[in-house]
Amino acid sequence: MVANKGKFAVVLLSGGLDSMVAGGLAREAGYHVLALSIDYNQRHRVELNAARRVAQSLGAIRHIVLPLDLTAFGGSALTADIDVPKGGVGAEIPVTYVPARNTIFLSLTLGLAEVAGASDIFIGVNALDYSGYPDCRPEFIDAFQKMATLATKAGVEGHPIRIQTPLQYMSKADIVREAYRLGLDSGASWSCYDPTPDGKHCGLCDSCRLRSKGFEEAGLPDPTVYATRP
């Protein structure tokens, strides 16, 4: 922690449980936190309100909510008029996958990190309990790290911005336990892809199912209000 005192890290903050814990770990490691959230006109825009709550709870020195309307592209149940699947986590890449989302978001985060003089980027990707998105895999992060080193002035001058993925090999239960250990309010985060009109987690989308499973397996109380129990 002492080694990072005074350093800046940009946390890609969606408002979800994973990004909240990634931010908490950055703070614990001694970084000053700059939070970046992307308003891509997502179906579950309520997560941006959660991102604001989480950024405040992390003591972020700045929280940027950057507009980037991906509904112009569509191609996902989160950015187009496509039903969010409710049948459970399957083996195929689900229609909630937003094409190249983490590539786009990390590129924006990289630009902010270089301008801000941040040494690190924290992103809450996970490759164990997840929906199978290709841009959450460690191979993708490794490839992006190489690109980031080549593409930036900081990298060329020998000070590459590091992509930190502290949750990469954690189960959702591990992540829930980390939130508890860090003293974070899990109830401030948002996971659901298809919120109900009265502001509840639907309980049946992939993200709700994984969230509920994580709390159950961690043996910790789930503060989430679900319209339907998974």
Short mmCIF file of C-alpha atoms in Angstrom, two decimals:
data_model
loop_
_atom_site.label_atom_id
_atom_site.label_comp_id
_atom_site.label_asym_id
_atom_site.label_seq_id
_atom_site.Cartn_x
_atom_site.Cartn_y
_atom_site.Cartn_z
CA MET A 1 0.00 0.00 0.00
CA VAL A 2 2.77 2.43 0.86
CA ALA A 3 4.36 1.95 -2.57
CA ASN A 4 1.21 3.30 -4.24
CA LYS A 5 0.65 6.26 -1.94
CA GLY A 6 0.14 9.38 -4.01
CA LYS A 7 -0.37 7.47 -7.26
CA PHE A 8 -3.50 7.79 -9.33
CA ALA A 9 -5.61 4.98 -10.76
CA VAL A 10 -8.57 5.24 -13.10
CA VAL A 11 -11.35 2.85 -12.12
CA LEU A 12 -13.81 1.87 -14.86
CA LEU A 13 -16.93 2.08 -12.75
CA SER A 14 -20.16 0.62 -14.11
CA GLY A 15 -22.05 0.74 -10.82
CA GLY A 16 -22.05 -3.04 -10.56
CA LEU A 17 -20.73 -5.15 -7.72
CA ASP A 18 -17.57 -6.17 -9.57
CA SER A 19 -16.45 -2.66 -10.46
CA MET A 20 -17.25 -1.49 -6.93
CA VAL A 21 -14.95 -4.13 -5.45
CA ALA A 22 -12.24 -3.34 -8.02
CA GLY A 23 -12.45 0.28 -6.92
CA GLY A 24 -12.35 -0.72 -3.28
CA LEU A 25 -9.19 -2.72 -3.88
CA ALA A 26 -7.60 0.24 -5.68
CA ARG A 27 -8.39 2.44 -2.71
CA GLU A 28 -7.08 -0.16 -0.27
CA ALA A 29 -3.84 -0.34 -2.25
CA GLY A 30 -3.28 3.36 -1.63
CA TYR A 31 -4.27 4.85 -4.97
CA HIS A 32 -6.12 8.11 -5.46
CA VAL A 33 -9.20 7.01 -7.39
CA LEU A 34 -10.44 8.66 -10.56
CA ALA A 35 -13.73 7.06 -11.57
CA LEU A 36 -14.99 6.80 -15.15
CA SER A 37 -18.49 5.62 -16.04
CA ILE A 38 -19.84 5.37 -19.58
CA ASP A 39 -23.39 6.45 -20.32
CA TYR A 40 -23.95 4.37 -23.45
CA ASN A 41 -27.72 4.78 -23.27
CA GLN A 42 -27.90 1.30 -21.82
CA ARG A 43 -31.24 -0.30 -21.01
CA HIS A 44 -30.27 -0.47 -17.33
CA ARG A 45 -29.39 3.22 -16.97
CA VAL A 46 -30.18 2.97 -13.27
CA GLU A 47 -26.65 1.57 -12.92
CA LEU A 48 -25.31 5.09 -13.52
CA ASN A 49 -27.03 6.25 -10.34
CA ALA A 50 -25.35 3.33 -8.58
CA ALA A 51 -22.00 4.37 -10.08
CA ARG A 52 -22.42 7.84 -8.58
CA ARG A 53 -23.16 6.33 -5.16
CA VAL A 54 -20.19 4.00 -5.40
CA ALA A 55 -17.79 6.70 -6.58
CA GLN A 56 -18.77 8.82 -3.59
CA SER A 57 -18.37 5.90 -1.19
CA LEU A 58 -14.88 5.22 -2.59
CA GLY A 59 -13.86 8.83 -2.04
CA ALA A 60 -13.10 9.28 -5.73
CA ILE A 61 -11.37 12.59 -6.33
CA ARG A 62 -13.32 12.91 -9.58
CA HIS A 63 -16.12 10.97 -11.24
CA ILE A 64 -16.66 11.44 -14.96
CA VAL A 65 -19.84 10.13 -16.60
CA LEU A 66 -19.01 10.13 -20.30
CA PRO A 67 -21.86 10.04 -22.87
CA LEU A 68 -21.37 7.58 -25.73
CA ASP A 69 -24.66 6.51 -27.30
CA LEU A 70 -24.16 2.93 -28.47
CA THR A 71 -27.81 2.59 -29.42
CA ALA A 72 -26.66 4.06 -32.74
CA PHE A 73 -24.92 0.71 -33.28
CA GLY A 74 -27.41 -1.57 -31.52
CA GLY A 75 -26.61 -5.27 -31.74
CA SER A 76 -27.26 -6.06 -28.07
CA ALA A 77 -30.23 -6.48 -25.75
CA LEU A 78 -28.69 -3.65 -23.71
CA THR A 79 -28.60 -1.17 -26.60
CA ALA A 80 -31.46 -2.25 -28.90
CA ASP A 81 -35.07 -3.38 -28.74
CA ILE A 82 -34.18 -7.00 -28.02
CA ASP A 83 -35.54 -8.97 -25.09
CA VAL A 84 -33.13 -9.70 -22.25
CA PRO A 85 -32.91 -13.50 -21.82
CA LYS A 86 -34.36 -14.78 -18.54
CA GLY A 87 -33.77 -18.52 -18.85
CA GLY A 88 -30.47 -18.80 -17.02
CA VAL A 89 -26.77 -18.63 -17.83
CA GLY A 90 -26.04 -20.73 -20.91
CA ALA A 91 -22.98 -21.92 -22.80
CA GLU A 92 -23.34 -19.48 -25.71
CA ILE A 93 -22.34 -15.82 -25.70
CA PRO A 94 -25.66 -14.16 -24.76
CA VAL A 95 -27.42 -11.36 -26.62
CA THR A 96 -26.64 -9.07 -23.67
CA TYR A 97 -23.07 -8.96 -24.99
CA VAL A 98 -22.38 -5.42 -26.25
CA PRO A 99 -20.04 -5.71 -29.26
CA ALA A 100 -16.46 -4.75 -28.31
CA ARG A 101 -17.69 -2.92 -25.19
CA ASN A 102 -14.63 -3.45 -23.02
CA THR A 103 -12.31 -2.65 -25.93
CA ILE A 104 -14.13 0.66 -26.44
CA PHE A 105 -14.40 1.46 -22.73
CA LEU A 106 -10.82 0.55 -21.90
CA SER A 107 -9.59 2.71 -24.78
CA LEU A 108 -11.44 5.69 -23.30
CA THR A 109 -10.13 4.81 -19.84
CA LEU A 110 -6.60 4.62 -21.23
CA GLY A 111 -6.91 8.11 -22.70
CA LEU A 112 -8.10 9.50 -19.37
CA ALA A 113 -5.35 7.68 -17.49
CA GLU A 114 -2.66 9.16 -19.72
CA VAL A 115 -4.01 12.70 -19.46
CA ALA A 116 -4.42 12.40 -15.67
CA GLY A 117 -0.97 10.91 -15.17
CA ALA A 118 -2.45 7.74 -13.70
CA SER A 119 -0.15 4.75 -13.42
CA ASP A 120 -2.90 2.12 -13.38
CA ILE A 121 -6.36 1.23 -14.64
CA PHE A 122 -8.65 -0.99 -12.57
CA ILE A 123 -11.42 -2.95 -14.26
CA GLY A 124 -13.68 -5.52 -12.60
CA VAL A 125 -13.61 -8.20 -15.29
CA ASN A 126 -14.04 -11.78 -14.17
CA ALA A 127 -13.66 -15.06 -16.03
CA LEU A 128 -15.19 -17.55 -13.56
CA ASP A 129 -18.78 -16.65 -12.64
CA TYR A 130 -19.71 -14.56 -15.67
CA SER A 131 -21.90 -14.66 -18.79
CA GLY A 132 -19.15 -15.73 -21.19
CA TYR A 133 -18.35 -12.36 -22.75
CA PRO A 134 -15.13 -12.64 -24.78
CA ASP A 135 -13.83 -9.28 -23.56
CA CYS A 136 -13.72 -10.45 -19.95
CA ARG A 137 -11.09 -13.14 -20.58
CA PRO A 138 -7.47 -12.82 -19.41
CA GLU A 139 -6.29 -13.27 -23.02
CA PHE A 140 -8.12 -10.09 -23.96
CA ILE A 141 -6.65 -8.14 -21.06
CA ASP A 142 -3.13 -9.34 -21.94
CA ALA A 143 -3.63 -8.25 -25.54
CA PHE A 144 -5.00 -4.87 -24.51
CA GLN A 145 -2.04 -4.35 -22.17
CA LYS A 146 0.35 -4.86 -25.08
CA MET A 147 -1.62 -2.47 -27.25
CA ALA A 148 -1.77 0.14 -24.47
CA THR A 149 2.00 0.02 -24.10
CA LEU A 150 2.49 0.52 -27.85
CA ALA A 151 -0.22 3.14 -28.28
CA THR A 152 0.64 5.68 -25.59
CA LYS A 153 3.33 8.26 -24.97
CA ALA A 154 3.63 6.88 -21.44
CA GLY A 155 4.33 3.40 -22.83
CA VAL A 156 6.86 4.58 -25.41
CA GLU A 157 8.71 6.53 -22.72
CA GLY A 158 8.98 3.44 -20.54
CA HIS A 159 6.15 4.07 -18.08
CA PRO A 160 3.32 1.90 -19.41
CA ILE A 161 -0.08 2.26 -17.81
CA ARG A 162 -0.90 -1.05 -16.15
CA ILE A 163 -4.26 -2.76 -16.56
CA GLN A 164 -5.20 -4.19 -13.17
CA THR A 165 -7.81 -6.98 -13.00
CA PRO A 166 -7.88 -8.01 -9.33
CA LEU A 167 -11.14 -9.96 -9.74
CA GLN A 168 -10.07 -11.94 -12.81
CA TYR A 169 -10.00 -15.35 -11.16
CA MET A 170 -12.47 -14.78 -8.33
CA SER A 171 -15.81 -16.51 -8.09
CA LYS A 172 -18.83 -14.29 -7.51
CA ALA A 173 -18.87 -15.56 -3.92
CA ASP A 174 -15.25 -14.43 -3.53
CA ILE A 175 -16.23 -11.00 -4.84
CA VAL A 176 -19.13 -10.75 -2.39
CA ARG A 177 -16.76 -11.66 0.45
CA GLU A 178 -14.27 -9.02 -0.71
CA ALA A 179 -16.98 -6.37 -0.68
CA TYR A 180 -17.80 -7.36 2.89
CA ARG A 181 -14.12 -7.38 3.93
CA LEU A 182 -13.57 -3.95 2.38
CA GLY A 183 -16.55 -2.55 4.26
CA LEU A 184 -18.41 -1.70 1.05
CA ASP A 185 -22.17 -1.42 0.85
CA SER A 186 -23.13 -4.04 -1.72
CA GLY A 187 -26.66 -2.70 -1.69
CA ALA A 188 -25.39 0.50 -3.31
CA SER A 189 -24.36 -1.42 -6.43
CA TRP A 190 -26.59 -2.45 -9.32
CA SER A 191 -26.41 -5.60 -11.46
CA CYS A 192 -29.73 -6.15 -13.24
CA TYR A 193 -29.91 -5.82 -17.03
CA ASP A 194 -33.69 -5.40 -17.11
CA PRO A 195 -34.95 -3.38 -14.11
CA THR A 196 -38.64 -3.45 -13.29
CA PRO A 197 -40.67 -0.22 -13.59
CA ASP A 198 -40.69 0.10 -9.81
CA GLY A 199 -36.90 -0.05 -9.60
CA LYS A 200 -36.24 -3.65 -8.57
CA HIS A 201 -33.73 -6.17 -9.90
CA CYS A 202 -35.68 -8.49 -12.20
CA GLY A 203 -34.13 -11.56 -10.56
CA LEU A 204 -34.03 -13.66 -13.72
CA CYS A 205 -31.45 -12.16 -16.09
CA ASP A 206 -27.92 -13.62 -16.14
CA SER A 207 -26.54 -10.80 -14.03
CA CYS A 208 -29.22 -11.15 -11.33
CA ARG A 209 -28.73 -14.92 -11.20
CA LEU A 210 -24.96 -14.59 -10.81
CA ARG A 211 -25.35 -11.91 -8.15
CA SER A 212 -27.85 -13.95 -6.12
CA LYS A 213 -25.69 -17.08 -6.46
CA GLY A 214 -22.67 -15.16 -5.20
CA PHE A 215 -24.36 -14.03 -1.99
CA GLU A 216 -25.83 -17.48 -1.39
CA GLU A 217 -22.49 -19.25 -1.83
CA ALA A 218 -20.68 -16.62 0.25
CA GLY A 219 -23.13 -17.21 3.09
CA LEU A 220 -23.78 -13.49 3.42
CA PRO A 221 -27.11 -11.63 3.39
CA ASP A 222 -28.14 -10.32 -0.01
CA PRO A 223 -29.36 -6.69 0.25
CA THR A 224 -30.77 -6.79 -3.29
CA VAL A 225 -34.51 -6.38 -3.84
CA TYR A 226 -35.54 -8.83 -6.58
CA ALA A 227 -38.93 -8.77 -8.30
CA THR A 228 -38.60 -12.55 -8.67
CA ARG A 229 -36.20 -14.76 -6.77
CA PRO A 230 -33.75 -16.51 -9.10
#
